Amino acid sequence: MATENEQQSGIGKQGDADIKRGPLERWVGAAIKNPKRAYRAMFYVATVFFLVTTLFPFYWLLVLALTPNNLISDMGLLPKGFNPEVFITMFERVPFHLYMFNSFVLGLSTTIIVLLLASLAGYVFGRLRFPGRSALMLGILAISYFPPAAFFLPLFELFTGGTDIVLGPVTVSSPDLFNTPAPMVLPFSALFMPLSIFILTTFYGQIPDGLEDAARVEGTTRLGALFRVIIPLSAPGVATAGVLTFISVYNEFFFSFLMNNGEASSWAPIVAGILKYQGQFDTPYNLMAAASIVGVLPVAILVIVAQERIVSGLTAGALKE
Amino acid sequence: MGDVTLEHVTKRYEDVTAVDDMNLAINDGEFICLVGPSGCGKSTTMEMIAGLTMPTEGEVFIGGREVTNLPPKDRGIAMVFQNIALFPHMDVYDNISFGLRLRKYDKEEIDRRVERASDIVQLEGMLDRMPDEMSGGQRQRVAIARAIVRNPEVFLMDEPLANLDAKLRVHMRTELQRLHKELDTTIIYVTHDQAEAMTMSDRIAVIDSGQLQQIDPPLVCYNEPANLFVAGFIGSPSMNFVDGEVTEAGFHGKNVEVDFDPADVGVSPGDDVTLGVRPEDVYTEDEQAGIAHPTKRIEATTDVLEPMGDEIFVYLLLSEDATTSMDDASEGMSDQLLMSVDPDSSITEDQDVSVVLDRAKLHLFDTETGEAIQHGIATTTTTSTDSSTPAESDD
């Protein structure tokens, strides 16, 4: 047996020297000896795959934007021509900056409403113990899975004055809010609230009771302790919830498209602005692509800026527990 | 004024009674320790004084004012927490001035007060540091400065030294006493460490299972414990207990007998009683000259020695079949006795010794209720010296 083993190892060594291997075989041989190489390779493959699938659409938008509209057919991977003026033309054709402003207003007001209400809910769910707490949490989770479209018809009726509201002896029709921010901000707030509640519940629940007690003994109310101590210490969580809400509103299509008449003066957001380029006789893909790029930029910048904010933990080493 | 009164205060959680009908009267300027084992309700009691927890029943008064339903901020109290609880996102100055800023004091007044408070706790030059840049002791000073800066009527301290290392803890103890002398406000201090309570407080409130066991100056709690719990809790190492029965001749335990006239002590023959004696009141035969009223000799074998430097703790086994397991120790320690002897003593392990107890320092408890019956049996009997002489011949 001993000699056999010796022979085997001897054969292996000779084989390394004798057999001619290609680069792939050599790499496989090395990866078998050192599995970390294989994992690293898989990591790069996966990363490249995700980078291509996420970034290619943006590249494609850029290609379309730079190609003059009459040349857009049989496209390859490179733009046919170079037409940067498109980024000026798009603002001349349609007041796209106004649509962007509307989107910002809708996004910010929704974010503020959501953060305020979700903070209160997060405090209650994260820091208080009461009967029915998990049932309520579950209810919120369930509602967050409802398809938004299911709410659309009744809400449309309500916001366009089609619903009678009985107030004792008086019956009034609901106010006509069509073409105002309200019929968008209200459903957005309701739809995106559950996610923020969950995020903030987790963060607020982690703040040690001692800090809240200390704030209350020092002279705040419970609400004061929430705003002066708990929220500042949960800044990464609040930032995450805020950014996610803002991006969700910025990206929202359904209510944004249907709750106004598509004019910038009627608080229509970016999506309406992009569709506005479509004329009766032509479809200027280059302008629409350019508008899409401009529309995406603020969110991209926001994410890059907020990323640091989210990563930087404020509470590190704060408390001896 | 900083007097605090609890009247029939009870706190019940769903199935647990954390504090049961607590009555406490704490005088203005007093340093009082609430002491007891973990989960005895001492922290809950303090939280109810602070207003962080609402009592289920009963009333709380601070400075003669009923505050039972007032929020913490309106009670005129300040609190130092076990986990220190500095606001990690604020520097030292902002932490100390937090309460003042909330109360809208003007800038100069805040500066003046913060400066004075940081002087008292010796934090000069650290006002712009963040809490995570400071050591445990410094953080604790900041927490104390934050408490004193508002000139509260009552200080509440919930195990403020529990997270500090041993040396720093002893140091902060003296600092707190100095602070109390300087400020002369009421301090209510929660601790599970009876040594802390003994060394610092004017009075100790011993709490067990949510009930007040005894509230007295430290030495009274030590010398005249109200019941078995206090006797066992105050003092380290804890008191020896021997279960036994009252006979016509006195106390009869398994290995220990003490002569007295039951009528003098207020017990009658047949009563189950527990005899308590502290380790330092157990003497070897050689040392017994120093005490006026020794008991009969008790034969024992030394088991384990614990030299502490200034004294040696000796575990004595009183009978042949004695075991050293903890189970036996909890059942009245009838077979074991802990003795403290002079460090120069030549005592060794597994040595046969005769020991006596100091009759003046014996405690007699009702085994059933745990209540103390008598502290010091020597004073009640005139025949103590006589009774020890025949005892020797018996052996």
XYZ file of C-alpha atoms in Angstrom:
716
model
C 0.000 0.000 0.000
C 2.766 2.370 0.941
C 4.526 1.931 -2.355
C 1.290 2.415 -4.244
C 0.748 5.757 -2.515
C 4.250 6.801 -3.325
C 3.747 5.851 -6.911
C 0.501 7.832 -7.132
C 2.040 10.966 -5.791
C 4.946 10.394 -8.104
C 2.649 10.110 -11.099
C 0.883 13.301 -10.104
C 4.130 15.201 -10.013
C 5.261 13.858 -13.328
C 1.869 14.682 -14.838
C 2.337 18.359 -13.955
C 5.482 18.365 -15.940
C 4.408 16.219 -18.901
C 0.844 17.095 -19.912
C 0.551 20.286 -21.896
C -2.229 22.385 -20.432
C -3.998 25.358 -21.909
C -4.543 28.569 -19.876
C -8.058 27.497 -18.854
C -6.876 24.125 -17.582
C -4.074 25.805 -15.690
C -6.568 28.204 -14.123
C -8.914 25.352 -13.182
C -6.003 23.455 -11.675
C -5.034 26.495 -9.604
C -8.646 27.061 -8.539
C -8.974 23.504 -7.300
C -5.891 23.947 -5.138
C -7.016 27.393 -3.979
C -10.841 27.655 -3.914
C -10.704 31.349 -3.021
C -9.734 32.030 -6.600
C -12.957 30.417 -7.781
C -15.034 32.452 -5.343
C -13.338 35.646 -6.420
C -13.973 34.804 -10.047
C -17.635 34.133 -9.323
C -17.813 37.459 -7.500
C -16.452 39.313 -10.521
C -18.773 37.513 -12.912
C -21.804 38.328 -10.784
C -20.724 41.933 -10.307
C -20.141 42.483 -13.994
C -23.485 40.875 -14.796
C -25.387 43.164 -12.415
C -23.451 46.230 -13.503
C -24.244 45.555 -17.152
C -27.930 44.841 -16.571
C -28.399 47.960 -14.440
C -26.183 50.372 -16.298
C -26.898 49.298 -19.861
C -30.355 50.973 -19.948
C -28.725 54.254 -18.964
C -26.104 53.840 -21.613
C -28.849 53.077 -24.094
C -30.694 56.242 -23.073
C -27.516 58.197 -23.686
C -27.093 56.561 -27.105
C -30.666 57.441 -28.037
C -30.377 60.984 -26.715
C -27.213 61.740 -28.655
C -28.474 60.274 -31.920
C -30.546 62.757 -33.947
C -34.152 61.596 -34.059
C -34.322 61.012 -37.827
C -31.377 58.600 -37.612
C -32.942 56.444 -34.894
C -33.457 53.147 -36.678
C -31.370 50.006 -36.940
C -29.404 51.135 -33.914
C -26.129 49.529 -32.958
C -24.339 49.897 -29.683
C -22.903 53.301 -30.585
C -24.783 56.563 -31.206
C -25.207 57.485 -34.868
C -23.966 61.027 -34.755
C -23.335 63.381 -31.873
C -26.069 65.838 -30.962
C -25.588 67.255 -27.424
C -27.898 70.193 -28.163
C -30.723 67.772 -27.401
C -30.291 68.611 -23.707
C -31.176 72.233 -24.517
C -33.874 71.475 -27.040
C -35.737 69.318 -24.509
C -36.196 72.340 -22.211
C -37.335 74.478 -25.185
C -40.007 72.055 -26.344
C -41.533 71.320 -22.963
C -41.035 73.229 -19.651
C -39.366 70.136 -18.232
C -37.868 72.053 -15.273
C -41.417 72.779 -14.078
C -42.292 69.095 -14.179
C -39.134 68.371 -12.222
C -40.072 71.025 -9.694
C -43.506 69.415 -9.321
C -41.875 66.034 -8.761
C -39.651 67.520 -6.085
C -42.545 69.182 -4.316
C -44.591 65.974 -4.400
C -41.621 63.915 -3.228
C -40.603 66.261 -0.430
C -44.086 66.839 0.961
C -44.804 63.110 0.916
C -41.474 62.423 2.602
C -42.151 64.971 5.350
C -45.632 63.613 6.016
C -44.402 60.018 5.992
C -41.433 60.707 8.277
C -43.579 62.582 10.786
C -46.333 60.007 11.006
C -44.040 56.988 10.685
C -41.868 58.414 13.475
C -44.832 58.488 15.809
C -45.871 55.001 14.723
C -42.285 53.768 14.936
C -41.992 55.118 18.465
C -45.160 53.374 19.519
C -44.316 50.060 17.869
C -40.635 50.141 18.731
C -40.682 51.384 22.306
C -44.037 50.665 23.903
C -45.560 47.361 24.818
C -49.283 47.065 24.512
C -51.792 44.343 23.696
C -52.424 43.922 19.974
C -49.072 45.344 18.983
C -48.023 42.490 16.721
C -51.525 42.227 15.256
C -51.401 45.895 14.287
C -47.911 45.506 12.835
C -49.162 42.581 10.805
C -52.110 44.672 9.610
C -49.768 47.384 8.388
C -47.651 44.804 6.632
C -50.735 43.312 4.954
C -51.972 46.699 3.765
C -48.577 47.501 2.331
C -49.002 44.539 -0.034
C -52.317 45.759 -1.468
C -52.000 46.677 -5.153
C -52.230 50.481 -5.417
C -54.490 50.122 -8.445
C -57.162 48.674 -6.179
C -57.429 52.022 -4.432
C -57.505 54.058 -7.583
C -61.176 54.132 -8.564
C -62.629 55.002 -5.169
C -59.900 57.570 -4.578
C -60.449 59.114 -7.993
C -64.157 59.432 -7.229
C -63.361 60.992 -3.877
C -60.783 63.471 -5.114
C -62.782 64.618 -8.119
C -65.828 65.549 -6.082
C -67.875 62.506 -7.012
C -68.523 61.305 -3.460
C -71.186 62.652 -1.155
C -70.102 63.135 2.408
C -72.858 63.134 4.996
C -72.178 65.494 7.888
C -75.238 65.138 10.092
C -78.075 66.966 8.361
C -75.840 68.405 5.643
C -74.598 66.445 2.693
C -71.650 67.917 0.837
C -69.837 66.551 -2.130
C -66.143 65.841 -1.581
C -63.831 68.686 -2.649
C -62.547 68.606 -6.206
C -58.826 68.155 -5.779
C -58.028 66.994 -9.314
C -54.983 68.858 -10.673
C -53.704 69.696 -7.176
C -50.882 67.935 -5.271
C -53.298 66.491 -2.697
C -54.683 63.508 -4.651
C -51.118 62.374 -5.289
C -49.493 63.189 -1.946
C -52.224 61.561 0.136
C -52.196 58.131 -1.570
C -48.384 58.224 -1.804
C -48.141 58.871 1.933
C -50.480 56.007 2.709
C -48.792 53.589 0.289
C -45.188 54.264 1.265
C -45.830 54.680 4.995
C -45.612 50.964 5.993
C -42.029 50.577 4.790
C -40.942 53.653 6.750
C -42.821 52.467 9.818
C -40.931 49.192 9.677
C -37.559 50.847 9.229
C -38.144 53.389 11.999
C -39.617 50.807 14.375
C -36.393 48.838 14.137
C -34.196 51.873 14.675
C -36.200 53.483 17.484
C -36.506 50.131 19.220
C -32.734 49.925 19.485
C -32.264 53.204 21.349
C -31.672 52.227 25.001
C -34.503 53.058 27.389
C -32.023 54.853 29.635
C -31.546 57.652 27.110
C -35.245 58.309 26.784
C -35.669 58.169 30.560
C -32.767 60.580 30.967
C -34.322 63.020 28.513
C -37.661 62.823 30.283
C -36.117 63.387 33.700
C -34.150 66.299 32.263
C -37.335 67.980 31.169
C -38.785 66.709 27.910
C -42.102 65.055 27.323
C -42.186 61.680 25.596
C -42.662 63.494 22.293
C -39.801 65.834 23.141
C -37.560 62.885 23.879
C -38.524 61.418 20.484
C -37.515 64.547 18.594
C -34.510 65.595 20.670
C -32.880 62.273 21.405
C -34.369 59.276 19.625
C -34.657 60.736 16.120
C -31.192 62.373 16.111
C -29.667 59.107 17.277
C -31.592 57.189 14.597
C -30.420 59.568 11.856
C -29.229 56.752 9.572
C -32.636 55.085 9.833
C -34.535 58.310 9.283
C -32.318 59.106 6.290
C -32.913 55.651 4.833
C -36.673 55.894 5.262
C -36.697 59.413 3.846
C -34.584 58.580 0.808
C -36.563 55.445 0.017
C -39.854 57.339 0.291
C -38.615 60.205 -1.846
C -37.329 57.860 -4.546
C -40.553 55.840 -4.524
C -42.631 58.973 -5.044
C -40.238 60.283 -7.681
C -40.566 57.006 -9.563
C -44.290 56.541 -9.090
C -46.312 56.333 -12.295
C -49.881 55.305 -11.597
C -51.323 58.090 -9.456
C -48.858 60.595 -10.924
C -50.258 59.957 -14.376
C -53.956 59.739 -13.566
C -54.585 62.333 -10.879
C -53.882 65.350 -13.128
C -54.330 66.462 -16.703
C -50.634 66.228 -17.573
C -49.921 69.982 -17.560
C -47.031 71.415 -15.565
C -49.442 73.927 -14.054
C -51.560 71.057 -12.736
C -48.739 69.609 -10.610
C -48.020 66.866 -13.115
C -44.636 65.265 -12.351
C -41.766 64.161 -14.601
C -43.547 61.181 -16.125
C -46.143 63.496 -17.672
C -43.341 65.779 -18.805
C -41.625 62.999 -20.730
C -44.861 61.886 -22.374
C -45.558 65.499 -23.289
C -42.841 65.352 -25.996
C -44.966 62.944 -27.953
C -46.629 64.928 -30.708
C -49.476 63.948 -32.963
C -47.184 63.240 -35.898
C -43.820 62.476 -34.401
C -42.263 60.705 -31.446
C -38.954 62.420 -30.584
C -37.192 59.519 -28.900
C -34.001 61.517 -28.547
C -35.750 64.260 -26.563
C -37.564 61.747 -24.383
C -34.331 59.891 -23.707
C -32.570 63.140 -22.843
C -35.437 64.087 -20.497
C -35.243 60.687 -18.842
C -31.529 61.151 -18.195
C -32.063 64.622 -16.738
C -34.922 63.289 -14.649
C -32.831 60.457 -13.237
C -29.838 62.611 -12.322
C -31.218 64.211 -9.111
C -32.113 60.824 -7.657
C -28.739 59.395 -8.596
C -27.043 62.312 -6.847
C -29.346 61.963 -3.834
C -28.499 58.289 -3.474
C -24.765 58.924 -3.703
C -24.963 61.685 -1.082
C -27.308 59.804 1.222
C -25.229 56.651 0.987
C -22.539 58.235 3.130
C -25.103 59.562 5.549
C -26.677 56.131 5.919
C -23.361 54.385 6.360
C -22.016 56.796 8.961
C -23.455 55.453 12.185
C -23.908 58.103 14.835
C -24.504 55.798 17.747
C -21.242 53.873 17.602
C -19.704 53.493 21.065
C -22.282 55.815 22.504
C -23.477 53.891 25.468
C -22.172 51.512 28.035
C -24.761 48.823 28.373
C -37.613 70.987 50.295
C -36.515 67.548 49.314
C -38.387 65.181 51.537
C -39.888 62.196 49.758
C -42.807 60.137 51.001
C -44.307 56.992 49.544
C -47.692 55.991 50.873
C -48.998 52.492 50.216
C -47.308 52.432 46.839
C -47.897 49.250 44.876
C -46.808 48.391 41.355
C -48.321 45.387 39.696
C -47.415 44.114 36.268
C -49.643 41.594 34.579
C -48.796 38.686 36.850
C -46.031 40.054 39.066
C -46.201 42.430 41.978
C -42.945 44.348 41.726
C -43.557 46.644 44.678
C -46.004 45.711 47.401
C -47.532 48.369 49.667
C -44.341 50.358 50.125
C -44.293 53.071 52.779
C -41.184 55.226 52.898
C -40.500 58.546 54.555
C -37.245 60.127 53.475
C -36.156 63.342 55.140
C -34.795 66.426 53.451
C -31.038 66.240 52.956
C -30.831 62.567 53.746
C -28.616 60.110 51.876
C -30.676 56.968 51.694
C -29.842 53.697 50.008
C -32.454 51.331 48.647
C -30.722 48.007 48.786
C -31.809 44.497 47.946
C -31.094 41.587 45.647
C -31.764 41.775 41.898
C -35.437 41.926 41.077
C -36.528 42.953 44.565
C -38.327 46.058 43.317
C -35.818 48.690 44.353
C -35.382 50.060 40.834
C -39.134 50.063 40.279
C -39.525 52.021 43.508
C -37.038 54.573 42.254
C -38.709 54.784 38.847
C -41.974 55.541 40.592
C -40.327 58.332 42.557
C -38.887 59.629 39.275
C -42.211 59.342 37.472
C -40.878 57.012 34.797
C -43.263 54.339 36.049
C -46.739 55.019 37.359
C -47.736 53.203 40.560
C -50.769 50.942 40.369
C -51.863 52.142 43.800
C -50.664 54.589 46.368
C -49.291 58.098 46.382
C -45.898 59.716 46.017
C -45.020 63.051 47.639
C -41.930 65.115 46.960
C -41.378 68.198 49.095
C -44.864 67.870 50.534
C -46.425 68.047 47.069
C -48.362 65.136 45.621
C -46.618 64.139 42.409
C -48.116 60.695 41.773
C -49.372 61.601 38.316
C -46.912 64.310 37.349
C -44.462 63.624 34.502
C -40.780 63.337 35.518
C -39.915 66.816 34.305
C -42.283 68.503 36.756
C -41.090 66.703 39.888
C -37.967 68.666 40.715
C -35.762 65.615 40.547
C -32.578 64.651 38.748
C -31.398 61.173 38.057
C -28.154 59.365 37.384
C -28.604 56.112 35.516
C -26.852 52.794 35.723
C -25.875 52.870 32.059
C -24.894 56.533 32.464
C -27.188 57.509 29.584
C -25.323 60.496 28.230
C -26.744 61.727 24.954
C -24.143 60.386 22.522
C -24.863 63.007 19.865
C -24.094 65.948 22.150
C -20.811 67.138 23.615
C -20.297 67.443 27.364
C -21.480 71.049 27.516
C -24.692 70.229 25.645
C -25.269 67.176 27.795
C -24.921 69.119 31.027
C -26.980 72.051 29.823
C -29.714 69.927 28.206
C -32.226 70.452 31.003
C -31.407 74.150 31.361
C -31.810 74.771 27.650
C -35.178 73.033 27.701
C -36.237 75.342 30.499
C -35.138 78.375 28.431
C -32.536 79.765 30.823
C -30.536 82.599 29.334
C -27.100 81.928 27.939
C -25.046 83.507 30.736
C -26.956 81.704 33.444
C -26.443 78.383 31.637
C -22.717 79.081 31.225
C -22.370 80.004 34.884
C -24.202 76.921 36.101
C -22.454 74.500 33.756
C -19.126 75.919 34.879
C -20.004 75.496 38.547
C -21.318 71.947 38.058
C -18.269 70.904 36.066
C -16.062 72.423 38.782
C -17.767 70.352 41.434
C -17.219 67.097 39.557
C -13.782 68.178 38.280
C -14.472 68.208 34.561
C -12.613 71.413 33.720
C -11.468 71.622 30.135
C -13.533 68.705 28.892
C -16.721 70.565 27.992
C -16.264 70.182 24.243
C -15.528 66.461 24.282
C -17.986 63.894 23.017
C -19.083 61.132 25.417
C -17.397 58.407 23.383
C -14.058 60.151 23.824
C -14.220 59.819 27.594
C -13.473 57.108 30.110
C -16.185 55.465 32.215
C -15.374 57.553 35.264
C -15.413 60.796 33.315
C -18.749 59.919 31.743
C -20.165 59.224 35.147
C -18.984 62.643 36.286
C -20.727 64.231 33.330
C -23.907 62.383 34.247
C -23.617 63.680 37.808
C -22.912 67.212 36.586
C -25.991 66.984 34.376
C -27.976 66.061 37.466
C -26.653 68.763 39.803
C -26.736 71.622 37.308
C -30.477 72.061 37.740
C -30.299 72.301 41.559
C -32.901 69.580 42.022
C -34.615 68.947 45.322
C -33.944 65.244 45.110
C -31.223 63.205 43.444
C -32.047 59.731 42.296
C -29.150 57.434 41.569
C -29.846 54.042 40.067
C -26.721 51.927 40.590
C -24.556 54.680 39.140
C -21.327 52.892 39.958
C -22.301 49.424 38.765
C -20.515 49.750 35.424
C -17.257 51.115 36.781
C -14.254 49.014 37.665
C -13.647 48.173 41.305
C -11.016 50.799 42.042
C -12.922 53.609 40.386
C -16.059 52.529 42.202
C -14.454 52.974 45.603
C -13.111 56.351 44.515
C -16.504 57.527 43.225
C -18.098 56.409 46.479
C -16.101 58.949 48.431
C -16.737 61.533 45.720
C -20.463 61.017 46.087
C -20.267 61.393 49.849
C -18.276 64.599 49.423
C -20.850 65.782 46.906
C -23.640 65.073 49.330
C -21.892 67.068 52.034
C -21.368 69.933 49.615
C -24.875 70.071 48.140
C -26.879 68.948 51.143
C -29.761 67.668 49.016
C -31.688 64.472 49.408
C -30.023 61.567 47.639
C -31.855 58.339 47.005
C -29.422 55.710 45.887
C -30.310 52.277 44.549
C -27.770 49.500 44.800
C -27.565 45.755 45.174
C -24.188 46.096 46.832
C -24.655 46.174 50.587
C -21.095 47.450 51.062
C -21.947 50.552 49.030
C -25.074 51.050 51.087
C -23.234 50.603 54.391
C -20.459 53.034 53.571
C -22.393 55.915 52.081
C -25.849 56.236 53.458
C -27.460 57.902 56.451
C -30.134 55.242 56.415
C -30.531 51.986 54.535
C -33.854 50.764 53.238
C -33.577 47.014 52.764
C -36.103 45.721 50.231
C -36.966 42.154 49.354
C -39.761 40.777 47.142
C -41.179 44.252 46.724
C -41.543 44.823 50.445
C -39.632 47.100 52.754
C -37.824 44.918 55.311
C -36.120 47.525 57.418
C -35.180 51.181 57.187
C -32.519 52.234 59.671
C -29.010 53.661 59.909
C -26.388 51.220 58.555
C -25.085 50.113 61.939
C -28.571 49.484 63.265
C -29.291 47.299 60.241
C -26.026 45.522 60.934
C -26.348 45.106 64.682
C -30.096 44.782 65.044
C -31.464 43.336 61.817
C -35.244 43.285 61.832
C -35.505 39.829 60.324
C -33.643 36.912 58.819
C -33.469 38.510 55.372
C -31.825 41.714 56.581
C -29.497 39.715 58.820
C -28.383 37.596 55.879
C -28.185 40.438 53.364
C -26.315 43.090 55.329
C -22.739 42.181 56.122
C -20.231 40.277 54.054
C -19.669 37.405 54.431
C -23.156 36.909 55.684
C -24.343 35.906 59.124
C -24.287 32.265 60.277
C -27.708 30.805 60.927
C -28.443 27.756 63.069
C -31.941 26.312 63.164
C -33.119 24.934 66.460
C -35.761 24.779 69.109
C -36.379 26.516 72.404
C -36.129 24.240 75.430
C -36.481 24.984 79.138
C -32.728 25.514 79.240
C -32.477 27.818 76.241
C -31.637 27.245 72.585
C -31.082 23.731 71.346
C -29.735 23.272 67.837
C -28.175 20.277 66.161
C -24.651 21.160 67.194
C -25.061 24.434 69.033
C -26.631 25.056 72.414
C -27.101 28.352 74.202
C -28.468 28.613 77.722
C -30.999 31.241 78.620
C -34.300 31.583 80.349
C -36.962 31.492 77.639
C -39.186 33.867 79.581
C -36.527 36.597 79.559
C -36.209 36.460 75.809
C -39.912 36.276 75.153
C -40.104 32.785 73.688
C -41.610 29.642 75.094
C -40.271 26.096 75.015
C -41.129 24.300 71.794
C -40.827 27.371 69.557
C -38.815 26.947 66.362
C -36.138 29.608 66.316
C -33.056 30.424 64.276
C -29.901 31.570 65.948
C -27.788 34.076 64.054
C -24.191 34.987 64.679
C -21.758 36.963 62.534
C -18.396 35.402 61.639
C -16.521 37.976 63.708
C -18.493 37.003 66.827
C -17.229 33.423 66.684
C -14.054 32.977 68.696
C -11.571 30.176 69.130
C -10.917 29.030 72.674
C -7.652 30.989 72.824
C -9.355 34.228 71.916
C -12.339 33.914 74.191
C -10.688 35.895 76.990
C -11.699 39.065 75.192
C -15.435 38.533 75.517
C -17.527 38.914 78.611
C -20.226 36.366 77.905
C -19.059 33.374 75.909
C -21.351 30.465 75.160
C -20.588 26.822 75.724
C -17.757 25.443 73.667
C -18.594 24.012 70.270
C -16.376 21.290 68.870
C -15.572 21.684 65.207
C -13.126 20.826 62.464
C -11.724 23.512 60.203
C -12.466 22.991 56.538
C -11.337 25.731 54.199
C -9.408 28.887 55.048
C -9.877 32.154 53.160
C -7.070 34.539 54.074
C -8.164 38.108 53.317
C -5.039 39.849 54.615
C -6.593 41.669 57.526
C -8.475 38.600 58.690
C -8.912 34.931 57.828
C -12.306 33.382 57.205
C -12.451 29.847 58.488
C -15.179 27.416 57.473
C -15.942 25.138 60.394
C -17.641 21.768 60.112
C -19.603 21.068 63.252
C -20.200 17.345 62.908
C -18.617 14.292 61.340
C -21.080 13.925 58.521
C -21.118 17.596 57.669
C -20.911 18.435 54.003
C -19.797 21.625 52.435
C -22.298 21.785 49.625
C -24.260 24.946 49.099
C -27.573 23.143 49.535
C -26.815 22.560 53.163
C -25.651 26.092 53.607
C -28.992 27.450 52.541
C -30.862 25.267 54.980
C -29.840 27.088 58.087
C -26.199 26.070 57.978
C -26.712 23.842 60.992
C -23.591 21.864 60.191
C -21.348 24.731 59.210
C -20.093 27.863 60.833
C -18.047 30.659 59.316
C -15.524 32.219 61.649
C -13.258 35.198 61.253
C -9.911 34.972 63.009
C -6.865 37.144 63.386
C -4.424 36.856 60.442
C -1.620 35.977 62.836
C -3.529 32.958 64.032
C -1.809 29.619 63.570
C -5.006 27.876 62.517
C -4.694 25.341 59.705
C -7.039 23.278 57.584
C -8.498 20.019 58.944
C -7.691 20.971 62.500
C -9.933 20.191 65.473
C -10.853 23.342 67.311
C -13.263 24.454 70.009
C -15.052 27.698 69.410
C -17.374 29.900 71.445
C -19.881 32.528 70.421
C -20.209 35.995 71.897
C -23.549 35.941 73.690
C -23.838 39.716 73.460
C -23.828 39.453 69.663
C -26.234 36.574 69.195
C -29.487 37.129 67.313
C -32.604 35.078 67.736
C -35.194 34.902 64.968
C -38.564 33.261 64.663
C -37.901 30.536 62.080
C -41.468 30.673 60.771
C -41.878 34.431 60.189
C -38.220 35.395 60.080
C -38.840 38.241 62.514
C -36.107 39.086 64.997
C -36.948 38.137 68.597
C -33.882 39.199 70.469
C -30.501 40.796 69.754
C -27.819 39.893 72.334
C -28.704 37.187 74.786
C -26.048 37.958 77.410
C -27.934 40.887 78.833
C -30.991 38.855 79.663
C -29.365 36.185 81.737
C -27.230 36.650 84.815
C -26.037 33.078 84.939
C -24.141 33.128 81.679
C -20.704 32.664 83.250
C -22.033 29.865 85.443
C -23.645 28.029 82.589
C -20.445 27.938 80.561
C -18.458 26.254 83.345
C -20.503 23.051 83.600
C -20.645 22.989 79.828
C -16.918 22.519 79.730
C -17.107 19.586 82.136
C -19.867 18.062 80.014
C -17.457 17.822 77.130
